[in-house]
Each structure stands twice: as C-alpha cells, then as structure tokens.
XYZ file of C-alpha atoms in Angstrom:
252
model
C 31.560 127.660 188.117
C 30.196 124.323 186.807
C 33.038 123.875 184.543
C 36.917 124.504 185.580
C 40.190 124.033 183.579
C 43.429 123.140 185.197
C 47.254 121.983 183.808
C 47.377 118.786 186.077
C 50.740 118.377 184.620
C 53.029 119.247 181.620
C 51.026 119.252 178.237
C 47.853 117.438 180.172
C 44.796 119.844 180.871
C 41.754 118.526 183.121
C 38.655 120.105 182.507
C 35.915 118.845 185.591
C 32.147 119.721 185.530
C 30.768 120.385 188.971
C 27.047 120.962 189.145
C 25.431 119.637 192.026
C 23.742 118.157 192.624
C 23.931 115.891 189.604
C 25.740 117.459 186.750
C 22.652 118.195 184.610
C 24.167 120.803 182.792
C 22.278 123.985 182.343
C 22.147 125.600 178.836
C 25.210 127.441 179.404
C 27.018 124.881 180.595
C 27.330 122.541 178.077
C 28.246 126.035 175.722
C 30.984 126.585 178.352
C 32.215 123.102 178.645
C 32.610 123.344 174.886
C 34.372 126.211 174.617
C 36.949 124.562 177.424
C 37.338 121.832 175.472
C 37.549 123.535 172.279
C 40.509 125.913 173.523
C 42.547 123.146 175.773
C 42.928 121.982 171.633
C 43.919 124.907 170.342
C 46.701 125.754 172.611
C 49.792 124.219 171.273
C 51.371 123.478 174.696
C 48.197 120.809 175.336
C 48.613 117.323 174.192
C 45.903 115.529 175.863
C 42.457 116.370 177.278
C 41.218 114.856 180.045
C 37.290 115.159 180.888
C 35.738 114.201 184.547
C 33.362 115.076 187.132
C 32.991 115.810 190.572
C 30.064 114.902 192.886
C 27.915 111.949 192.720
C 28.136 110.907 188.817
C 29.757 112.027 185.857
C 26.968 113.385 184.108
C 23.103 113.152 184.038
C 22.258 115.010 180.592
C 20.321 118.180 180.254
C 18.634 120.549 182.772
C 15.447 119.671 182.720
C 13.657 122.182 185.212
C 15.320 124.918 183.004
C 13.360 123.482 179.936
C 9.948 123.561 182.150
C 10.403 127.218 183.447
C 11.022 127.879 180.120
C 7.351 129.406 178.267
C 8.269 128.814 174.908
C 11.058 126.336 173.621
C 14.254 128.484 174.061
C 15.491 126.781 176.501
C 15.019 123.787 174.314
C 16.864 124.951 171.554
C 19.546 125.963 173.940
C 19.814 123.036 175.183
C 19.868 120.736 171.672
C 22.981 123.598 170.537
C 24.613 123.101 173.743
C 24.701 119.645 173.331
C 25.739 119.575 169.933
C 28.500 121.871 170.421
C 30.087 120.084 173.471
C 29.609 116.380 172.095
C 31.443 118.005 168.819
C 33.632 119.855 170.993
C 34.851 116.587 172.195
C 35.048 114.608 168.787
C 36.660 117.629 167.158
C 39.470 118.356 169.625
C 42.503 118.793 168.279
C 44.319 116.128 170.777
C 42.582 112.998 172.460
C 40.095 113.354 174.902
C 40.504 110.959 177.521
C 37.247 110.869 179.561
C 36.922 109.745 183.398
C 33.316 107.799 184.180
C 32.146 107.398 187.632
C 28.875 106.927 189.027
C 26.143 107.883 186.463
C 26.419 108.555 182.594
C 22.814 109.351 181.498
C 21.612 111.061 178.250
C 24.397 113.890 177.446
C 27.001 111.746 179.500
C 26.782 109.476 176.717
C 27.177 112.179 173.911
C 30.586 113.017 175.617
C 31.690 109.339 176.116
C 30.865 107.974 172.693
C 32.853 110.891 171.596
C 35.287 110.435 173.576
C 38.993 109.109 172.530
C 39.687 107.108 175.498
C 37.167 105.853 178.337
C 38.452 105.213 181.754
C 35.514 104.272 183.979
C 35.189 103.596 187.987
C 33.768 99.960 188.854
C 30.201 101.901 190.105
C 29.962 103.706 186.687
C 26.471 102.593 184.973
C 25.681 104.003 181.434
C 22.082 104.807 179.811
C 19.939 106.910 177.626
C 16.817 107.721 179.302
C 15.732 110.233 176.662
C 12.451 107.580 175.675
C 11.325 108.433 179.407
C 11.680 112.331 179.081
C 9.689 112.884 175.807
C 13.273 113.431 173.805
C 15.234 111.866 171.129
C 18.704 112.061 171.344
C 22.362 110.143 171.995
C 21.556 106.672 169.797
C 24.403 108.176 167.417
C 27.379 108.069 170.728
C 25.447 104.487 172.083
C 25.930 103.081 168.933
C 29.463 103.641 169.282
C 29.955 101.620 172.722
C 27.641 98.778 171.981
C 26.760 96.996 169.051
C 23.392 97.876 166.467
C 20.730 95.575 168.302
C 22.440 96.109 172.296
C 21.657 99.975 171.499
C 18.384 99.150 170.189
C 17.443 97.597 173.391
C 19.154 99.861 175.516
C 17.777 102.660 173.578
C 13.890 101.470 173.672
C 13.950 100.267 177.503
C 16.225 103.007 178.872
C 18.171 100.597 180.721
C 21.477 101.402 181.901
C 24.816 98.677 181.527
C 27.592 98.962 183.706
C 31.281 99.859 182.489
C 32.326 96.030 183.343
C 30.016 95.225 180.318
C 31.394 98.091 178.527
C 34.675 96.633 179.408
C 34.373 93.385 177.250
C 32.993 95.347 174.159
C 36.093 97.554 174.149
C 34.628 100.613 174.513
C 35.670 101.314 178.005
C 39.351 101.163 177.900
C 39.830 100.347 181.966
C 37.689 99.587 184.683
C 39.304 101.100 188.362
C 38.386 101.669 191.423
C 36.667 104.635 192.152
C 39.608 105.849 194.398
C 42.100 105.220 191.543
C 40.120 106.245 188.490
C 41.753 109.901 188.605
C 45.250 108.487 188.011
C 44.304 105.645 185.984
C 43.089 108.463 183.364
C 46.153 110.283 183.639
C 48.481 107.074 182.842
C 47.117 106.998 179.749
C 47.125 110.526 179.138
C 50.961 110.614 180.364
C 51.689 107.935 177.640
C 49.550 110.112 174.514
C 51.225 113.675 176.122
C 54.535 111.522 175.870
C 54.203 111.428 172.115
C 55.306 113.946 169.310
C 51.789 115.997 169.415
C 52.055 116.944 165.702
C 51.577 113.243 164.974
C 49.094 112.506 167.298
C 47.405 115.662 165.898
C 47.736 114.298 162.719
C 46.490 111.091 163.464
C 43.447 112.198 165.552
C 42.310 114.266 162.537
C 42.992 110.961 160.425
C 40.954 108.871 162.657
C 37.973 111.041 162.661
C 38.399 111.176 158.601
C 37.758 107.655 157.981
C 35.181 107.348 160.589
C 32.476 105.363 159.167
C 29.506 107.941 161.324
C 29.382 111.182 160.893
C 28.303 112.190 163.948
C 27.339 115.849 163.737
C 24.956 114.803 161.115
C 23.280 112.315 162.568
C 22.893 113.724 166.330
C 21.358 116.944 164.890
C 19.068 114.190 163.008
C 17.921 112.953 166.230
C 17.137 115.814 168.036
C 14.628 116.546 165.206
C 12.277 114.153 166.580
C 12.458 116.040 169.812
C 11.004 118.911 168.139
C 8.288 117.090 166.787
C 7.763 115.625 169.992
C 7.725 118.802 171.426
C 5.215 120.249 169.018
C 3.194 117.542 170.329
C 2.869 117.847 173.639
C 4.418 114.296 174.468
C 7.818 115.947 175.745
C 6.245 118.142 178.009
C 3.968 115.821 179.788
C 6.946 112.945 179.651
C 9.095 116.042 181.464
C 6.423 116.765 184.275
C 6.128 113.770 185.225
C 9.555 112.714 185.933
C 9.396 115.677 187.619
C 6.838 114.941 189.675
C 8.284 111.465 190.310
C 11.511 113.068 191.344
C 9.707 115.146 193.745
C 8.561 112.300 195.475
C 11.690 110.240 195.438
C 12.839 113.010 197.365
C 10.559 113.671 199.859
C-alpha cells in the first residue's frame, strides 16, 4: 500500500507514502492519501497530522507513465482530481498538518508542502516545480506560498529546484535537521500542537485558513486549465515522451 496510517503516539497520527521507487503517486494514490488525511481530521481523538515519506524523496508529483498508457485523457483528469483533493485534503484538515521533507519535493510535493501547516525538512531536501518541462501547468499557487512573487516566477519558468536551507531564511521551512533526526524533529512540534486544547487549535486552524489572503482551491484548479489546453495541443504529450525517453537513458 503506497499510503499507510499509524498513531505514533497519543492524539498524533503519521500518515507515510511509500511508492518506490520515487513516490510519483499513481491516480489512486493521491485519492487515497486524501482520504487518510481527510479522516486522521475527522476523528476527534487526532490533534495533529503528520505527513512523510519513505524511500529516496518525499515526493516527485504525478505518475507520469500512467498518463502515457493512458489512450485518451482519463488518466489525466484523474490525476488533476487527485491532486486537487489531496493538496485540499491537506489545507482543509481539521488539525495542523505538520509535513516531513527529505530528499526530493517536485511538482505535487509542493502542492502538499505549500499546504502544509508546518514544514520540517532534512538538510538534503531540494524543492521544485518541473511541470514547464512535462507539458503541464500546475503548483505556482503552493510555490507562491514558500517564496516570494518574482523567486516563484523564476523558479517556476526555469524549473529549478532551491534547497530547504534557502527555504529556511524565508520562513517557510520551519527547521532544517539532519536526515537521521528529521522524524523526531517533526514530532516535537507535533507533541507541542497535540499538547494544546484541540478545540482551540481547531478553531484557530479554521480561522487561519479564513483570512487567508489565496484561495487556493480556486486558483490550483485555475492552473491545471492550461494543462488541458496544453494537452489539446499536443505540447504535453510530446514534453511527457521525452522525459521519458530521457529517463530511459539516465537509467541505462
């Protein structure tokens, strides 16, 4: 199962993804890691989330060899309503979300993080939305929460990636750890939110997300727009082969 839920302790529940070999989640996956989400903040005895990974990063976006074996464009669509519903899964959870980074954070990595409460990341953790290389549109709404306007502009256009350390001085990465220590160093801060009365942090998280100045449902499902169009186009398709065609090589 790509997605598990365990009580790590009183009122904390971890929910990992695990698919190898780089977390690209498959349609289903990002429906399921919603739906984990989703419930951990429903359940009254939860008072903190927290979100990591196994394997080699946290997260490198979407499935993209289940989008080419794919005729027609329902894996597409699957995939834009997966995303949508975990990144909001995330944002709309009842409790905090704190989020554990390490290694990688590409494309839907960064829909989860920018949603995220909390961001605890590893020193190795590198952050990027490659979408401009794959023929998509997608993510600018969560990137423009970690960085400011023009650094996501940049970021956005060249696909380049910046590491939590820079992260770090922007404030949207709460801690930089050690890999080895970046499991406990998210649950220290989820200790200290589960430690709270969880009708007011309820309260508040539902308070925070009120005033938010984005509304990020809105403009996400904006962006992916453009990927239809792109689609339509052809542009998407060809930008998809050949990374996976590159990829193919880089692994031979």
């Amino acid at each position: 199962m790509p997605i598990t839920v365990k009580r790590a302790e009183d009122h904390i529940e971890v929910v990992t993804v695990d698919f190898p070999p780089v977390n690209a989640l498959p349609v289903q996956g990002w429906f399921d890691l919603a739906t984990a989400i989703r419930r951990a903040g429903e359940d009254p005895d939860v008072h903190v989330v927290v979100l990591r990974a196994e394997g080699r990063g946290f997260n490198a976006g979407v499935d993209i060899k289940e989008i080419q074996r794919d005729s027609g464009y329902a894996a597409l669509v699957g995939a834009n309503r997966g995303c949508h519903a975990a990144f909001g899964a995330v944002y709309d959870c009842a409790v905090p979300v704190v989020t554990a980074v390490h290694g990688f954070c590409l494309g839907g990595g960064i829909g989860l993080v920018g949603n995220s409460d909390v961001v605890i990341a590893s020193a190795d953790a590198t952050f990027g939305v490659p979408e401009v290389e794959r023929g998509a549109l997608g993510a600018a709404t969560h990137l423009a929460r970690l960085v400011p306007q023009h650094l996501m502009r940049t970021l956005y256009f060249t696909a380049r990636t910046i590491t939590a350390a820079e992260l770090h001085t922007y404030g949207s990465v709460y801690q930089v750890v050690p890999r080895e220590e970046l499991d406990e160093a998210a649950l220290e801060v989820a200790r200290d939110i589960a430690a709270k009365d969880t009708r007011v942090i309820r309260a508040a998280k539902e308070a925070l997300n009120g005033i938010d100045t984005q509304h990020v449902h809105r403009s996400y499902r904006f962006e992916q727009g453009f990927t239809f169009e792109l689609n339509l186009l052809g542009a998407s398709d060809e930008a998809r082969e050949a990374f996976l065609r590159d990829k193919e090589k880089g692994d031979d």
